[in-house]
Short mmCIF file of C-alpha atoms and ligand atoms in Angstrom, two decimals:
data_model
loop_
_atom_site.label_atom_id
_atom_site.label_comp_id
_atom_site.label_asym_id
_atom_site.label_seq_id
_atom_site.Cartn_x
_atom_site.Cartn_y
_atom_site.Cartn_z
CA MET A 1 -18.51 152.70 22.28
CA SER A 2 -17.22 150.94 18.56
CA GLU A 3 -19.48 148.95 16.11
CA VAL A 4 -18.56 146.06 17.08
CA GLN A 5 -18.56 146.54 20.74
CA THR A 6 -22.37 147.21 20.80
CA LYS A 7 -22.81 144.55 18.65
CA LYS A 8 -21.70 142.51 20.75
CA SER A 9 -23.73 144.05 24.02
CA VAL A 10 -26.23 143.48 22.67
CA LEU A 11 -26.39 139.73 21.70
CA LEU A 12 -25.12 139.24 25.00
CA VAL A 13 -28.44 140.03 26.79
CA PRO A 14 -30.81 137.19 24.41
CA THR A 15 -27.87 135.17 25.52
CA ILE A 16 -28.12 134.78 29.15
CA ILE A 17 -31.85 135.25 29.59
CA VAL A 18 -31.50 132.09 27.29
CA VAL A 19 -28.78 129.96 29.46
CA ILE A 20 -30.84 130.94 32.54
CA LEU A 21 -33.91 129.76 31.47
CA ALA A 22 -32.07 126.47 30.40
CA ALA A 23 -30.39 126.27 33.72
CA LEU A 24 -34.55 126.42 34.92
CA THR A 25 -35.99 125.02 32.57
CA PRO A 26 -35.72 121.55 34.44
CA TYR A 27 -37.10 123.17 37.75
CA ILE A 28 -39.87 124.36 35.36
CA ASN A 29 -41.18 120.80 34.26
CA ASP A 30 -41.08 119.21 37.67
CA THR A 31 -43.19 122.79 39.55
CA TYR A 32 -45.01 122.62 36.38
CA ARG A 33 -46.17 118.11 36.74
CA SER A 34 -46.19 118.77 40.06
CA LEU A 35 -48.27 121.83 39.47
CA SER A 36 -50.50 120.17 37.38
CA GLN A 37 -50.69 116.77 39.82
CA GLU A 38 -51.48 118.39 42.28
CA LEU A 39 -54.64 120.61 39.85
CA LEU A 40 -55.46 116.68 38.71
CA LYS A 41 -55.82 115.31 42.70
CA LYS A 42 -58.61 117.85 42.99
CA GLN A 43 -60.48 117.17 39.38
CA LEU A 44 -59.90 113.09 40.01
CA GLN A 45 -60.65 113.14 43.51
CA VAL A 46 -58.28 112.05 44.32
CA SER A 47 -56.94 111.23 47.37
CA VAL A 48 -53.42 109.27 49.24
CA VAL A 49 -53.59 108.58 53.66
CA GLU A 50 -50.70 107.17 54.05
CA ASP A 51 -50.21 105.28 57.28
CA PHE A 52 -54.40 104.86 57.23
CA LEU A 53 -54.11 102.32 60.11
CA LYS A 54 -52.45 103.96 63.49
CA ASP A 55 -53.70 101.46 65.96
CA PRO A 56 -50.94 98.79 65.69
CA ASP A 57 -52.97 95.54 67.28
CA PHE A 58 -55.52 96.73 63.61
CA ILE A 59 -52.69 96.37 61.70
CA ALA A 60 -51.06 93.11 62.78
CA LYS A 61 -55.17 91.85 62.38
CA VAL A 62 -54.88 93.30 59.21
CA ASN A 63 -51.14 91.97 58.20
CA ASN A 64 -51.71 88.47 57.87
CA LYS A 65 -51.05 87.22 54.49
CA THR A 66 -53.83 83.98 55.13
CA LEU A 67 -56.72 86.80 54.84
CA TRP A 68 -55.57 88.01 51.91
CA GLU A 69 -55.19 85.37 50.54
CA ALA A 70 -58.03 83.27 50.72
CA CYS A 71 -60.36 86.81 49.86
CA ASP A 72 -57.72 87.34 46.05
CA LYS A 73 -58.45 83.43 45.41
CA ILE A 74 -62.17 83.94 45.92
CA SER A 75 -62.24 87.77 43.90
CA SER A 76 -60.66 85.57 41.65
CA ALA A 77 -62.39 82.75 40.17
CA SER A 78 -65.45 84.14 38.08
CA GLU A 79 -64.34 87.61 39.25
CA SER A 80 -66.27 87.25 42.28
CA ARG A 81 -67.16 91.24 44.38
CA PHE A 82 -68.78 91.36 47.73
CA TRP A 83 -71.58 93.48 48.63
CA TYR A 84 -71.28 95.13 52.35
CA TYR A 85 -74.72 97.31 53.21
CA PRO A 86 -73.93 99.04 56.17
CA GLU A 87 -76.18 98.81 58.25
CA ASN A 88 -75.04 95.39 59.36
CA GLU A 89 -72.17 94.43 62.02
CA PRO A 90 -68.72 94.26 59.47
CA ASN A 91 -68.45 90.33 58.94
CA ASN A 92 -65.09 89.98 58.89
CA ILE A 93 -61.65 92.28 58.23
CA PHE A 94 -62.68 93.23 54.87
CA GLU A 95 -66.24 95.02 56.12
CA GLU A 96 -64.46 95.84 58.73
CA LEU A 97 -61.91 98.37 56.58
CA THR A 98 -64.68 99.42 54.26
CA VAL A 99 -66.20 100.90 57.48
CA LYS A 100 -63.26 102.57 58.32
CA ILE A 101 -62.39 103.73 54.66
CA TYR A 102 -65.46 105.60 54.48
CA LYS A 103 -67.16 106.42 58.14
CA ASP A 104 -66.20 109.15 58.33
CA THR A 105 -66.72 110.10 54.84
CA PRO A 106 -69.00 111.85 52.96
CA TYR A 107 -69.70 109.35 50.78
CA TRP A 108 -71.09 107.38 53.86
CA LYS A 109 -74.10 108.95 54.01
CA GLN A 110 -74.69 108.55 50.62
CA ALA A 111 -74.03 104.50 49.51
CA THR A 112 -76.49 102.07 49.66
CA ALA A 113 -73.85 99.03 49.11
CA TYR A 114 -70.23 99.22 49.10
CA GLU A 115 -68.46 96.69 46.47
CA TYR A 116 -65.85 95.27 47.50
CA TRP A 117 -63.08 93.03 45.91
CA CYS A 118 -58.85 91.48 47.20
CA ASN A 119 -55.88 91.46 44.27
CA ILE A 120 -52.72 89.60 45.41
CA ASN A 121 -50.60 91.14 41.98
CA ASP A 122 -46.47 89.83 41.41
CA SER A 123 -45.21 89.60 38.19
CA SER A 124 -45.88 86.70 37.20
CA MET A 125 -49.93 87.66 36.50
CA ARG A 126 -50.73 87.69 32.63
CA SER A 127 -52.25 90.22 31.85
CA GLY A 128 -49.59 92.35 33.09
CA GLY A 129 -51.53 95.45 35.58
CA VAL A 130 -55.35 96.39 34.93
CA VAL A 131 -55.57 98.27 30.99
CA TRP A 132 -57.49 101.12 31.71
CA HIS A 133 -61.35 101.17 31.88
CA THR A 134 -64.09 102.71 34.31
CA ASP A 135 -65.54 101.40 37.11
CA ARG A 136 -69.46 100.29 36.50
CA ASP A 137 -72.39 98.07 37.53
CA GLU A 138 -71.69 95.24 34.76
CA GLU A 139 -75.50 93.25 36.11
CA VAL A 140 -77.20 96.58 34.93
CA LEU A 141 -75.15 97.02 32.43
CA ALA A 142 -75.28 94.09 30.28
CA THR A 143 -79.47 93.57 31.70
CA GLU A 144 -81.01 96.81 31.36
CA HIS A 145 -78.43 98.60 28.95
CA LYS A 146 -77.44 101.54 31.61
CA LEU A 147 -74.08 102.67 33.09
CA VAL A 148 -74.03 103.14 36.43
CA PHE A 149 -70.96 104.24 38.32
CA PRO A 150 -70.11 103.91 41.85
CA ILE A 151 -70.21 107.09 44.53
CA MET A 152 -66.69 106.90 44.98
CA GLY A 153 -63.54 104.23 44.43
CA ALA A 154 -60.77 102.57 47.15
CA VAL A 155 -58.13 100.95 47.30
CA PHE A 156 -56.03 99.68 50.31
CA TYR A 157 -52.76 98.31 49.96
CA GLY A 158 -52.33 96.35 53.19
CA TYR A 159 -50.57 93.08 53.61
CA ASN A 160 -46.40 93.85 54.50
CA GLU A 161 -44.22 92.59 51.50
CA THR A 162 -42.39 94.72 49.09
CA TYR A 163 -42.54 95.41 45.64
CA GLU A 164 -41.09 97.70 43.06
CA GLY A 165 -43.84 99.12 40.57
CA GLY A 166 -48.24 98.38 39.76
CA ASP A 167 -48.66 101.87 40.82
CA PHE A 168 -51.96 103.22 39.91
CA TYR A 169 -52.62 106.12 36.97
CA ILE A 170 -56.01 108.18 36.37
CA ILE A 171 -56.74 110.28 33.81
CA ASP A 172 -59.92 112.61 33.10
CA SER A 173 -62.10 110.44 30.92
CA VAL A 174 -64.26 113.61 30.18
CA ALA A 175 -61.24 115.63 28.94
CA PHE A 176 -59.81 113.04 27.58
CA LYS A 177 -61.86 112.77 24.51
CA LYS A 178 -61.31 116.52 24.06
CA GLY A 179 -58.64 117.32 21.24
CA SER A 180 -56.11 114.72 18.96
CA ARG A 181 -56.68 112.45 22.27
CA SER A 182 -58.25 109.32 21.25
CA ALA A 183 -58.97 105.99 22.90
CA GLU A 184 -58.95 102.95 21.91
CA TYR A 185 -61.15 100.13 23.85
CA THR A 186 -60.61 96.64 22.69
CA ASP A 187 -64.54 95.19 23.39
CA ARG A 188 -67.41 95.99 25.83
CA CYS A 189 -67.79 98.94 24.02
CA ASP A 190 -71.09 100.60 22.41
CA ASP A 191 -72.29 103.37 21.16
CA LYS A 192 -75.67 103.63 22.10
CA TYR A 193 -74.39 104.35 25.56
CA GLY A 194 -72.82 107.37 25.07
CA PHE A 195 -69.41 106.49 25.36
CA CYS A 196 -66.92 103.65 25.75
CA VAL A 197 -66.33 102.79 29.57
CA SER A 198 -63.72 99.69 29.24
CA ASN A 199 -60.39 98.64 28.21
CA TYR A 200 -58.75 101.43 26.53
CA ASN A 201 -56.10 102.53 25.11
CA LEU A 202 -55.23 105.84 25.44
CA PHE A 203 -53.46 107.51 22.98
CA SER A 204 -52.00 111.24 23.78
CA SER A 205 -48.93 112.64 22.62
CA ASN A 206 -48.85 114.05 26.66
CA LEU A 207 -50.35 111.09 28.52
CA ALA A 208 -47.78 111.64 31.15
CA ASN A 209 -48.51 115.58 32.50
CA GLU A 210 -52.76 114.36 31.31
CA ALA A 211 -52.20 111.54 34.57
CA LEU A 212 -52.57 112.15 37.87
CA PHE A 213 -49.83 108.66 39.19
CA VAL A 214 -49.95 107.57 42.54
CA ASN A 215 -46.85 105.45 44.18
CA THR A 216 -48.35 102.31 46.29
CA LYS A 217 -46.48 100.80 48.96
CA PHE A 218 -48.62 99.27 52.46
CA ASN A 219 -50.56 101.01 54.47
CA THR A 220 -51.35 103.86 52.11
CA LEU A 221 -55.30 104.19 51.52
CA LEU A 222 -56.30 106.34 48.04
CA TYR A 223 -59.55 107.37 47.06
CA ALA A 224 -59.79 108.19 43.84
CA ASN A 225 -63.06 108.97 41.10
CA VAL A 226 -63.15 105.45 39.31
CA THR A 227 -65.20 106.47 37.00
CA HIS A 228 -62.75 107.96 35.56
CA PHE A 229 -60.29 105.68 33.66
CA HIS A 230 -57.61 104.80 35.76
CA LYS A 231 -54.92 101.66 35.73
CA ALA A 232 -52.87 99.40 37.00
CA ASP A 233 -48.97 99.14 35.95
CA ARG A 234 -47.86 95.87 36.04
CA VAL A 235 -45.86 95.02 39.62
CA LEU A 236 -42.19 94.30 38.75
CA SER A 237 -40.92 92.65 41.67
CA GLY A 238 -42.20 90.82 44.93
CA LYS A 239 -46.40 91.21 45.73
CA ARG A 240 -48.70 93.77 45.86
CA TYR A 241 -51.99 93.02 48.26
CA ALA A 242 -54.28 95.27 47.61
CA LEU A 243 -58.32 96.39 49.15
CA ALA A 244 -60.43 97.37 46.30
CA VAL A 245 -64.12 98.95 47.53
CA ASN A 246 -66.01 100.48 45.77
CA ALA A 247 -69.28 102.52 47.03
CA ASN A 248 -71.93 102.43 44.87
CA GLY A 249 -75.08 104.34 45.76
CA ARG A 250 -77.57 101.71 43.61
CA ARG A 251 -78.89 98.87 45.76
CA PRO A 252 -77.54 95.32 43.79
CA LYS A 253 -80.25 93.91 42.27
CA ASN A 254 -78.60 90.30 42.39
CA ILE A 255 -76.83 89.61 45.27
CA GLU A 256 -76.68 86.77 46.84
CA LYS A 257 -77.95 84.30 44.38
CA ALA A 258 -75.82 82.71 40.94
CA PRO A 259 -77.30 84.12 37.67
CA SER A 260 -79.62 81.91 36.16
CA ASP A 261 -79.23 80.12 33.38
CA ASP A 262 -81.79 81.95 31.21
CA GLU A 263 -79.81 84.94 32.59
CA MET A 264 -76.18 83.60 31.91
CA ALA A 265 -77.65 82.43 27.70
CA MET A 266 -78.48 86.33 27.55
CA LYS A 267 -74.98 88.07 29.33
CA ALA A 268 -73.64 85.52 27.06
CA LYS A 269 -75.97 87.23 23.50
CA GLY A 270 -76.09 90.89 25.27
CA PRO A 271 -73.20 93.63 23.64
CA LEU A 272 -71.50 93.10 26.74
CA GLY A 273 -71.61 89.04 26.39
CA ASN A 274 -68.29 87.91 27.97
CA THR A 275 -68.78 90.17 31.58
CA VAL A 276 -70.57 87.31 34.16
CA LYS A 277 -70.60 88.08 37.66
CA THR A 278 -71.41 86.41 40.74
CA TYR A 279 -72.24 88.05 43.50
CA GLU A 280 -71.86 85.60 46.94
CA ASN A 281 -71.42 86.57 50.75
CA LEU A 282 -67.90 86.25 51.19
CA SER A 283 -68.31 85.46 55.20
CA ILE A 284 -70.29 82.35 53.95
CA ARG A 285 -67.06 82.00 51.46
CA LEU A 286 -64.37 82.33 54.25
CA GLY A 287 -65.67 80.33 56.67
CA GLU A 288 -65.78 81.15 60.34
CA ALA A 289 -62.16 81.89 60.40
CA PHE A 290 -62.58 85.57 58.92
CA VAL A 291 -65.56 86.78 60.82
C1 NAG B 1 -53.87 91.69 39.62
O1 NAG B 1 -54.71 90.22 39.73
C2 NAG B 1 -56.24 90.37 38.94
C3 NAG B 1 -56.20 88.44 39.87
O2 NAG B 1 -55.41 88.68 40.47
C4 NAG B 1 -56.46 90.53 37.81
O3 NAG B 1 -57.34 90.07 37.33
C5 NAG B 1 -55.49 91.76 37.35
O4 NAG B 1 -55.32 92.25 35.95
C6 NAG B 1 -54.48 91.87 37.89
N1 NAG B 1 -53.35 93.09 38.23
C7 NAG B 1 -52.62 93.13 38.04
C8 NAG B 1 -52.26 94.83 37.38
O5 NAG B 1 -51.87 92.80 37.61
C1 NAG B 2 -43.22 96.75 57.27
O1 NAG B 2 -41.87 95.19 56.54
C2 NAG B 2 -41.13 96.64 57.29
C3 NAG B 2 -39.64 95.18 56.51
O2 NAG B 2 -40.55 94.03 57.57
C4 NAG B 2 -40.92 97.50 58.15
O3 NAG B 2 -39.15 97.70 58.26
C5 NAG B 2 -42.22 98.51 58.44
O4 NAG B 2 -41.52 98.03 59.47
C6 NAG B 2 -43.84 97.33 58.39
N1 NAG B 2 -43.89 98.37 58.59
C7 NAG B 2 -44.57 98.58 58.99
C8 NAG B 2 -46.07 99.29 59.21
O5 NAG B 2 -45.80 97.44 60.18
C1 NAG B 3 -67.42 111.83 39.57
O1 NAG B 3 -66.34 112.63 38.24
C2 NAG B 3 -68.04 112.49 37.22
C3 NAG B 3 -67.37 112.84 36.74
O2 NAG B 3 -67.40 113.48 36.29
C4 NAG B 3 -68.86 113.43 37.91
O3 NAG B 3 -70.06 113.60 37.18
C5 NAG B 3 -68.89 112.88 39.85
O4 NAG B 3 -69.75 113.93 39.91
C6 NAG B 3 -67.98 112.53 40.15
N1 NAG B 3 -68.45 111.71 41.55
C7 NAG B 3 -67.53 112.85 43.07
C8 NAG B 3 -67.95 111.66 44.11
O5 NAG B 3 -67.34 113.94 42.55
C1 NAG B 4 -73.69 86.67 55.44
O1 NAG B 4 -72.88 85.58 55.72
C2 NAG B 4 -73.15 85.70 57.65
C3 NAG B 4 -72.99 84.20 58.00
O2 NAG B 4 -73.00 83.50 57.69
C4 NAG B 4 -74.27 86.19 57.99
O3 NAG B 4 -73.80 86.21 59.34
C5 NAG B 4 -74.29 87.55 57.44
O4 NAG B 4 -75.67 87.44 57.85
C6 NAG B 4 -74.82 87.22 56.05
N1 NAG B 4 -75.13 88.46 55.41
C7 NAG B 4 -75.84 88.71 54.14
C8 NAG B 4 -75.53 90.27 53.77
O5 NAG B 4 -76.60 87.92 53.81
C1 NAG B 5 -54.15 84.86 60.64
O1 NAG B 5 -55.91 85.05 60.06
C2 NAG B 5 -56.18 83.20 60.15
C3 NAG B 5 -57.86 83.44 59.39
O2 NAG B 5 -58.14 83.71 60.51
C4 NAG B 5 -55.99 82.96 61.62
O3 NAG B 5 -56.87 81.42 61.93
C5 NAG B 5 -54.41 82.68 62.06
O4 NAG B 5 -54.27 82.96 63.41
C6 NAG B 5 -53.80 84.10 61.68
N1 NAG B 5 -52.86 84.94 61.93
C7 NAG B 5 -51.82 85.74 62.65
C8 NAG B 5 -50.21 85.35 63.08
O5 NAG B 5 -52.68 86.60 63.72
#
């Protein structure tokens, strides 16, 4: 073998390896991404149940725009949330759904109250999506300065209308605080509580791989540990009808009573002063039609 030939074959082997690696890179990236998404699902207690409702009669009952529009309208007015106590018979279709969502999960035994609300979202929504946040008991935070998180969160997409966008994202907030990543909050944040809890901008060079992404669609149920930062993308076209149900360990104190003037004044002054919530009995507001 001449010296020139030896040099050539010495170069050939690394060249072949580089070519093979280059060809494999998209595959390796995809595999890495789907593995990390699977890992994130476990970490964040996320599970996705497609075709959640099976009974065609019940699907037909749920797939009724009037019900969703009424629930959304009341939920949106003064950010109302509704509570269902598992010892009661369900009073409306959304409480029936709450039972179906949680009855066969380990959370049913732990939860003492379920908080639920509806959102109908389209591309015209001024918010342009829900920003990164965690779910917590706003009332306890405002009045007792304590962070109380739900045991588990769930979202059910319940009216069959085609839409684009509106996907769900969740990220490990504990891990996120480490390393070069940072969270910038726009309001509702106080060091007193140990860490910041709402309305974040998250910065990381690798957010796409660190966040778990769920493509939402009709009759899909999504469970997620909403103690972690999560958000919903803006809906790009069509409308997305969602019911959110959180399982709570602690029974809210002020159920079914509007805050007094004193309470309102206190909240207005408090560190989270812009947070005012009223809890109501959805069945009363919706009336007979929805029971
Ligand atoms: C959906 O609509 C609700 C009000 O009904 C709003 O609070 C929320 O930010 C909207 N979400 C998105 C993703 O636009
Ligand atoms: C939802 O609507 C689409 C289009 O109308 C239809 O093809 C599909 O079967 C519906 N899905 C269910 C589960 O009813
Ligand atoms: C949800 O996440 C928090 C924070 O990591 C954790 O303390 C809690 O145990 C998780 N909840 C469940 C039901 O696994
Ligand atoms: C809510 O209202 C319905 C209808 O008036 C009533 O039957 C039910 O007991 C109320 N629920 C609670 C928790 O008070
Ligand atoms: C939808 O729900 C409303 C309120 O309960 C009811 O009056 C109406 O008949 C329902 N529509 C259909 C198509 O079932």
